[in-house]
Coordinates of C-alpha atoms and ligand atoms in Angstrom, one line a residue:
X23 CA -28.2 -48.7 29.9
X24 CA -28.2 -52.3 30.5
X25 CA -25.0 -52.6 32.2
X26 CA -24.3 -51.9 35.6
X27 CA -24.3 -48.3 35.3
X28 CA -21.5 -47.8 38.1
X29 CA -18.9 -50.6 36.9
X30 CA -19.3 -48.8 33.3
X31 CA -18.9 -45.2 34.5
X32 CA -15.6 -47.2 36.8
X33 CA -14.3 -47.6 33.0
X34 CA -15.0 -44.8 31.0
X35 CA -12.3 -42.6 32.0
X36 CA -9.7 -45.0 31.1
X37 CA -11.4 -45.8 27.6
X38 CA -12.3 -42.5 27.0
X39 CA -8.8 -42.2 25.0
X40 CA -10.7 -44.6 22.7
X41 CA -13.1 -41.9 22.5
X42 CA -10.8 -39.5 20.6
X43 CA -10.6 -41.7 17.8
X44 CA -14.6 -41.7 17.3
X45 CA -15.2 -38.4 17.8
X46 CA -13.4 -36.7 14.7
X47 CA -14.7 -32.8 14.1
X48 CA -17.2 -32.9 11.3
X49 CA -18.3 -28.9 11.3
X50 CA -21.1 -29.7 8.5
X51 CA -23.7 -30.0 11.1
X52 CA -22.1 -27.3 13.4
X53 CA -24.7 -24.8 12.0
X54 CA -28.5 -25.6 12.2
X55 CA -29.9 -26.0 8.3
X56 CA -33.4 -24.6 7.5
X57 CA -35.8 -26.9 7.9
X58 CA -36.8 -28.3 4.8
X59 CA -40.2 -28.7 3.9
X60 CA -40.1 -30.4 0.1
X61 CA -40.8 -34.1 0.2
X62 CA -41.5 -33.8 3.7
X63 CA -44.9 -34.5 5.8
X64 CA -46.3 -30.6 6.0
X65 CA -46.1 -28.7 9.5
X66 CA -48.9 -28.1 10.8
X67 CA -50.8 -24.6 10.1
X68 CA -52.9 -24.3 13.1
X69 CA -53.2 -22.2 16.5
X70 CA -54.0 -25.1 18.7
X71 CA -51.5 -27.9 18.7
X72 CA -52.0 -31.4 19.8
X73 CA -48.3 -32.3 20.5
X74 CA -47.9 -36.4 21.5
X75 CA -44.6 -36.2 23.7
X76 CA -42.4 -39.1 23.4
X77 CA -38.8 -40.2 24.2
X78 CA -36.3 -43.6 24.2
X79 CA -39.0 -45.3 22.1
X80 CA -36.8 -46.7 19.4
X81 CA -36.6 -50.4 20.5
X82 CA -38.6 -51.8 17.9
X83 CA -39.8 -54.6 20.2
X84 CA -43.5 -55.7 21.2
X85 CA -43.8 -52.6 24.4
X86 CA -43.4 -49.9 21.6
X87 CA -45.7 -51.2 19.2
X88 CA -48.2 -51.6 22.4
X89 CA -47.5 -47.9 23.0
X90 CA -47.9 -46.8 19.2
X91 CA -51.4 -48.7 19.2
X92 CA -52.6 -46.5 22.4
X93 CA -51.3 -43.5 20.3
X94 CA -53.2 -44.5 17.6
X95 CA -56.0 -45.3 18.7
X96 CA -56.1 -41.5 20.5
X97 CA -54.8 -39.8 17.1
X98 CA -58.2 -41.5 15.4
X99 CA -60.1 -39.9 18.2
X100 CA -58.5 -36.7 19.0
X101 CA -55.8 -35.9 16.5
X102 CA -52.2 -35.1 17.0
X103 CA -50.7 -32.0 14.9
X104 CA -47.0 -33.6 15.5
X105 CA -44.9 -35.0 17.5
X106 CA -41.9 -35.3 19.6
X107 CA -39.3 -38.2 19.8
X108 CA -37.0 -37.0 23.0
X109 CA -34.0 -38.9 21.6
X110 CA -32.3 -42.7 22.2
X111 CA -34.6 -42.9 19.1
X112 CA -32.4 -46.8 17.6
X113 CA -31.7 -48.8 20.6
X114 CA -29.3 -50.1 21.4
X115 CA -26.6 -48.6 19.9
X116 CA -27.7 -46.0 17.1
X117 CA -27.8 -46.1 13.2
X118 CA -24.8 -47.7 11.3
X119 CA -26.0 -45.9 8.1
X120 CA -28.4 -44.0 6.7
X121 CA -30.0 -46.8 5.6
X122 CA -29.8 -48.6 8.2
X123 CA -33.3 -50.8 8.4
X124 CA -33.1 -50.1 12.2
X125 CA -35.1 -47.1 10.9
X126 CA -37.4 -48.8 9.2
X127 CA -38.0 -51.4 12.5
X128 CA -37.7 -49.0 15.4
X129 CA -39.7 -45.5 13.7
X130 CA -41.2 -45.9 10.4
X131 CA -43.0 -49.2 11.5
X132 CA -44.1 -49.0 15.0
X133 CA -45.3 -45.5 14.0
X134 CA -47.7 -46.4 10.9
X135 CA -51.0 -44.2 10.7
X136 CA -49.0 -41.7 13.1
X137 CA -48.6 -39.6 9.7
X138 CA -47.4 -36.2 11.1
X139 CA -44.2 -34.5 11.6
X140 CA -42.0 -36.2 14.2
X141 CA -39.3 -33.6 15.7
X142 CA -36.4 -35.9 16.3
X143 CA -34.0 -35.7 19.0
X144 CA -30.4 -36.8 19.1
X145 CA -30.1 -39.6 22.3
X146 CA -27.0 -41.2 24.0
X147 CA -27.9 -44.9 22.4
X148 CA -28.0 -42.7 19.0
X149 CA -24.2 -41.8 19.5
X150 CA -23.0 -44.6 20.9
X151 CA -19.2 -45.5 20.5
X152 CA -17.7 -49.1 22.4
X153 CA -20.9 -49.9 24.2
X154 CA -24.4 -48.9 23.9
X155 CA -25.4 -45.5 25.4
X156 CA -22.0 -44.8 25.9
X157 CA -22.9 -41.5 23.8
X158 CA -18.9 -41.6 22.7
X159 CA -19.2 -42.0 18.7
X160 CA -21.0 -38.6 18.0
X161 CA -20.6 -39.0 13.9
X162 CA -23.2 -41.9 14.1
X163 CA -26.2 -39.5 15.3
X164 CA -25.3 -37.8 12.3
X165 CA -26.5 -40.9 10.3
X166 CA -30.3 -39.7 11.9
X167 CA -29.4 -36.1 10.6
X168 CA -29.4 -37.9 6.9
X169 CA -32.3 -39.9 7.7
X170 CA -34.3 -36.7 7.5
X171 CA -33.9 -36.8 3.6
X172 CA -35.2 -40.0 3.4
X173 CA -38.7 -40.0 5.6
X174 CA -41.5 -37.8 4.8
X175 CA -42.0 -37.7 8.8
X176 CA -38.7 -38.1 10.5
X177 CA -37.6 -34.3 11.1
X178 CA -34.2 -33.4 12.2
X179 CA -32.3 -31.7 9.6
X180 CA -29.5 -31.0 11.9
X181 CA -28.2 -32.1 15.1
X182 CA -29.7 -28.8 16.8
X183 CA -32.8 -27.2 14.8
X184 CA -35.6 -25.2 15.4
X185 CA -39.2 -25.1 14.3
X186 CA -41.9 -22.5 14.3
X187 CA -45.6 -23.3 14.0
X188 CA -47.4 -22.0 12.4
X189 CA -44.4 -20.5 11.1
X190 CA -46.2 -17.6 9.9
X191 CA -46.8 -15.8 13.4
X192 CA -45.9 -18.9 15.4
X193 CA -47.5 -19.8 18.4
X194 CA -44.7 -21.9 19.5
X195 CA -40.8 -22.8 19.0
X196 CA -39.7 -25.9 19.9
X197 CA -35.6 -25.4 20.0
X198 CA -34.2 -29.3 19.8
X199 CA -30.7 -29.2 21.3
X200 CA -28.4 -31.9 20.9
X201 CA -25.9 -32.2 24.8
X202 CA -24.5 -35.2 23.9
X203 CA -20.8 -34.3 23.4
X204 CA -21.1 -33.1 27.2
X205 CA -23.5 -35.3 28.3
X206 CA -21.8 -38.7 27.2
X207 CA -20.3 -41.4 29.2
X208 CA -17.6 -42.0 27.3
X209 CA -16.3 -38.1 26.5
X210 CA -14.7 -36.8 24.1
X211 CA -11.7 -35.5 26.2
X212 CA -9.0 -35.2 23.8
X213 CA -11.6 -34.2 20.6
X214 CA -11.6 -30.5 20.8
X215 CA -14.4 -29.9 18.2
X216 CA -17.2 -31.6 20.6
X217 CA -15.4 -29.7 24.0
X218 CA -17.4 -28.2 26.4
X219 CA -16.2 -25.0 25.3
X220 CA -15.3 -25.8 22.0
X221 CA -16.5 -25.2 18.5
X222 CA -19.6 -27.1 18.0
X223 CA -21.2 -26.5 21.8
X224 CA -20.5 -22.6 21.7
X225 CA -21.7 -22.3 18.4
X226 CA -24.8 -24.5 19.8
X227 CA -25.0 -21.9 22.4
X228 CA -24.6 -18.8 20.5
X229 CA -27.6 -19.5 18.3
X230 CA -29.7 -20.8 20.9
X231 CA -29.1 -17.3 22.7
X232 CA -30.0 -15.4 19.3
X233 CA -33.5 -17.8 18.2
X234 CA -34.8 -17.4 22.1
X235 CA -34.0 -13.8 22.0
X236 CA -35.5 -13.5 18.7
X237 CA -38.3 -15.8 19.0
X238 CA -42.1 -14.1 18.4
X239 CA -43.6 -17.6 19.3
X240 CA -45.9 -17.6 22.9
X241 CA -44.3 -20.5 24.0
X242 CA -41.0 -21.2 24.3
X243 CA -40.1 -25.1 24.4
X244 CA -36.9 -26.8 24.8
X245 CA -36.2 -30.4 23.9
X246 CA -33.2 -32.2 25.0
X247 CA -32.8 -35.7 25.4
X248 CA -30.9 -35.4 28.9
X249 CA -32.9 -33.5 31.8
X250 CA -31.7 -30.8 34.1
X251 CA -33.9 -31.7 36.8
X252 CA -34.7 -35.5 37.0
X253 CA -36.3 -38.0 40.2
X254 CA -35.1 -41.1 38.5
X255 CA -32.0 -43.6 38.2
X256 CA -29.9 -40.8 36.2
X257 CA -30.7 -38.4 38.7
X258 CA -30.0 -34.2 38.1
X259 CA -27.8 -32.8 35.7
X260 CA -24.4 -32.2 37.6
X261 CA -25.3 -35.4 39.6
X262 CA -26.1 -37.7 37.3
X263 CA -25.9 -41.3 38.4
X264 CA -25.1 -40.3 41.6
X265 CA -21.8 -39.8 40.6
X266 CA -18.7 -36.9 41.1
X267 CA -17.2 -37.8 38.8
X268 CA -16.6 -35.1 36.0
X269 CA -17.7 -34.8 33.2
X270 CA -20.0 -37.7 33.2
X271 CA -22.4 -36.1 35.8
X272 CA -23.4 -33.7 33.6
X273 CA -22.1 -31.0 35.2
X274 CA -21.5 -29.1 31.8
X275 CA -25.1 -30.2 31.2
X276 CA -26.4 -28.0 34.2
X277 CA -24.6 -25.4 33.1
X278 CA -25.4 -25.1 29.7
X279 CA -29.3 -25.3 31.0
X280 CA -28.5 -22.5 33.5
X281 CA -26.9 -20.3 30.6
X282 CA -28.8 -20.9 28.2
X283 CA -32.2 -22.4 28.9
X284 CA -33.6 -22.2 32.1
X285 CA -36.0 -18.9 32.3
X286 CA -36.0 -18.6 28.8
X287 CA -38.6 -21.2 27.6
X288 CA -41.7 -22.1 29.6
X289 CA -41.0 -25.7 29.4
X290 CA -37.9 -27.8 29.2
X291 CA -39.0 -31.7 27.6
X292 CA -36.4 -34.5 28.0
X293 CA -36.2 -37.8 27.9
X294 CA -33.5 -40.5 28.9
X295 CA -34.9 -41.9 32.0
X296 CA -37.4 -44.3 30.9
X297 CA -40.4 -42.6 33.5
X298 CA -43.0 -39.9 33.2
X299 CA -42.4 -36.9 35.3
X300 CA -43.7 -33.2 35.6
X301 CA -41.4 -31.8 37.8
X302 CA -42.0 -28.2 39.5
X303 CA -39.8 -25.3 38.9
X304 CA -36.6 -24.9 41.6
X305 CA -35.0 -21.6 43.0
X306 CA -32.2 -22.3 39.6
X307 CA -34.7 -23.5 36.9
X308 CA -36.4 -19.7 36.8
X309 CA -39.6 -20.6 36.0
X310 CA -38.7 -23.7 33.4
X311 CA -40.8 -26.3 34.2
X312 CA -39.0 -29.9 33.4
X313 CA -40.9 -32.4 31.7
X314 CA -39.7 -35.7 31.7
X315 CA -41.7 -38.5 28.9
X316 CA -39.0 -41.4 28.2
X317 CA -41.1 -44.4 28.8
X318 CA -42.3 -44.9 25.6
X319 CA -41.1 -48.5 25.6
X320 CA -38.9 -48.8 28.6
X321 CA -39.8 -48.1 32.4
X322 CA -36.9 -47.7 34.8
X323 CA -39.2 -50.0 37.4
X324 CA -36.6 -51.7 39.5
X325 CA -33.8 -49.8 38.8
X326 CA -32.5 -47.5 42.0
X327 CA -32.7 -44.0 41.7
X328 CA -29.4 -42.5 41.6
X329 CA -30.9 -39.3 44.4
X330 CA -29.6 -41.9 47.1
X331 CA -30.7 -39.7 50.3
X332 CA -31.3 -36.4 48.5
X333 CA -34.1 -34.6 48.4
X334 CA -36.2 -35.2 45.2
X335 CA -37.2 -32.5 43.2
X336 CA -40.8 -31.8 43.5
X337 CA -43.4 -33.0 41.6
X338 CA -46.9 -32.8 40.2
X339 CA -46.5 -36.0 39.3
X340 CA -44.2 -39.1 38.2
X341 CA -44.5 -42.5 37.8
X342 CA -41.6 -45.2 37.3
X343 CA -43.2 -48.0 36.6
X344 CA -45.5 -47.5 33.6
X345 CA -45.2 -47.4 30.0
X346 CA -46.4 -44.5 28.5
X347 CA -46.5 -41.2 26.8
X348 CA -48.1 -37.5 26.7
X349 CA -50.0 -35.1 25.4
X350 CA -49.3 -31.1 25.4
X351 CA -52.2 -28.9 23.9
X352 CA -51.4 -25.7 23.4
X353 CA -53.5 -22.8 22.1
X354 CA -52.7 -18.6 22.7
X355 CA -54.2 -19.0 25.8
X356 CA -52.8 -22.2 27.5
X357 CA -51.0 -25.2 27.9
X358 CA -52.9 -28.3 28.9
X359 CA -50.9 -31.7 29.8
X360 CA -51.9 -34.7 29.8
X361 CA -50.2 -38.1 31.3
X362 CA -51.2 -41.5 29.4
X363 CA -49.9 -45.1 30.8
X364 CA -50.3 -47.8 29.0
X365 CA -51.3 -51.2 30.4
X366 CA -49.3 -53.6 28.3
X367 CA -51.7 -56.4 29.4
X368 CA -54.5 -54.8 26.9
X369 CA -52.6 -52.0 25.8
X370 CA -55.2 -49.8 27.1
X371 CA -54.5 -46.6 27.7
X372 CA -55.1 -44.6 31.2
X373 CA -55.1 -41.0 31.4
X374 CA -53.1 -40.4 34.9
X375 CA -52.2 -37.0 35.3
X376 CA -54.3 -33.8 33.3
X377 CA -53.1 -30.7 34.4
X378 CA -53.5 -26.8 32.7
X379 CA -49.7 -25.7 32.9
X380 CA -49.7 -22.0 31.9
Ligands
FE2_105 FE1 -30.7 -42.1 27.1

């Protein structure tokens, strides 16, 4: 967010009334669809996976297109199977259609040559309501849903999804979870549908519980745009922005990863702070390792981080000052990471972290 984080947060409980009238129920996404595969860019059909990790890219402006270049210039080299876009995917305030050429500016065209499937997550700047990020209008993400009819590449056909690959005896699931309704600054208090333990979260929660359970795949990968465990200005889940303030510090957040997530998937990926972190597992996570890769076109350099005198999370690594993205390869056998900045000088790109994971 571009405000002062605080003063907005000061507001949002008194606006959040405001809130009720943006966030209408609209149970047509409340299941996850099938993903379709007709007109779309094919999955890949391969047992080693070259996955480009990517999150709160969609700016459109000259960083991202820097960042794209570095991407391209590896997928020529070393090619990517597909990608991830961890969410806040149209700055600054999300879609107004689903036409919007937002779409067109901040994805299809910084992205050109990047011709692979792009698993889409849902962001706060995609749902956002009176202000940007605020995360309180949660129909407008749903103009992203649509969008997946319309790009061979863009990939979310619902605001929660999953996807096998291969997905004939899959060596992975990725299982893309949408927390904004309890993740947003402005929440939607009065708008049962979107409750913390209302319709659309617990049926949210009841599927991911039955695809984890009945997942075949190796690995097990969650992608959210907001993080459990995270160094930067946002801070952790149930703290976030250094705030007590419930909801808003993502206290439902923490729980729903502690339900529902954590020791279930080998690796949780999220985006939202704009920094590259690979965070270790805690007592709580049960052996989900956090992943953090939102700096593909923001870096949170200068802000303060919201962990004030708390203890940071440990870390193999994290920088808050670059630009940048990364690189999971997976095969039966492992998971290799890799940690690219970008120098936005040159737009070279620097290989800072490379690390076998599992
Ligand atoms: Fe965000």
């Amino acid at each position: 967010m571009n405000v002062d984080r605080r003063g907005f947060l000061a507001g949002a409980a008194t606006a959040a009334g405001l809130a009720t009238v943006a966030t209408a129920a609209d149970p047509a996404w409340a299941e996850p669809a099938p993903v379709p595969t007709v007109g779309k860019t094919p999955l890949p059909d391969s047992n080693n996976l070259r996955v480009l990790i990517t999150g709160d890219a969609g700016t459109g402006a000259r960083p991202q297109w820097i960042v794209a270049d570095a991407m391209r210039e590896m997928h020529a080299r070393e090619p990517f199977s597909l990608a991830l876009g961890l969410g806040d995917n149209v700055y600054e305030q999300g879609p107004w259609a689903d036409d919007d050429a937002q779409f067109q500016a901040k994805f299809e065209d910084p992205n050109h040559g990047l011709d692979f499937p792009w698993l889409m997550v849902q962001g706060n700047h995609d749902n956002s309501s009176l202000l940007p990020g605020d995360g309180g209008w949660l129909l407008r993400g749903d103009h992203e849903v649509a969008y997946h009819a319309r790009s061979p590449r863009w990939f979310m056909p619902s605001r929660y999804y999953s996807v096998r690959l291969p997905q004939e005896q899959p060596l992975v699931e990725f299982f893309v979870l949408d927390l904004n309704p309890i993740a947003a600054y402005l929440p939607p208090l009065f708008a049962p549908y979107w409750a913390a333990d209302g319709q659309f979260m617990s049926e949210q929660a009841a599927w991911l519980d039955r695809a984890i359970a009945e997942s075949p795949a190796k690995w097990k990968i969650a992608c959210t745009h907001h993080p459990y465990l995270n160094n930067g200005p946002h801070g952790n889940a149930g703290e976030y922005e250094g705030l007590a303030i419930e909801p808003v510090n993502g206290r439902f957040v923490k729980d729903f990863f502690e339900a529902h997530v954590l020791g279930r998937c080998q690796f949780l990926l999220s985006g939202h702070d704009h920094s590259l972190q690979v965070l270790d597992p805690n007592t709580p996570s049960k052996g989900t390792r956090q992943i953090i890769s939102g700096a593909a076109a923001k870096s949170v350099h200068g802000e303060p981080s919201a962990s004030g005198s708390r203890t940071p999370n440990s870390a193999l690594y994290q920088n808050f000052d670059d630009l940048g993205f990364m690189v999971l390869d997976l095969t039966a056998a492992s998971a290799d990471l890799g940690v690219y900045t970008v120098d936005l000088s040159n737009g070279a790109p620097t290989n800072t972290f490379q690390r076998r994971l599992a």
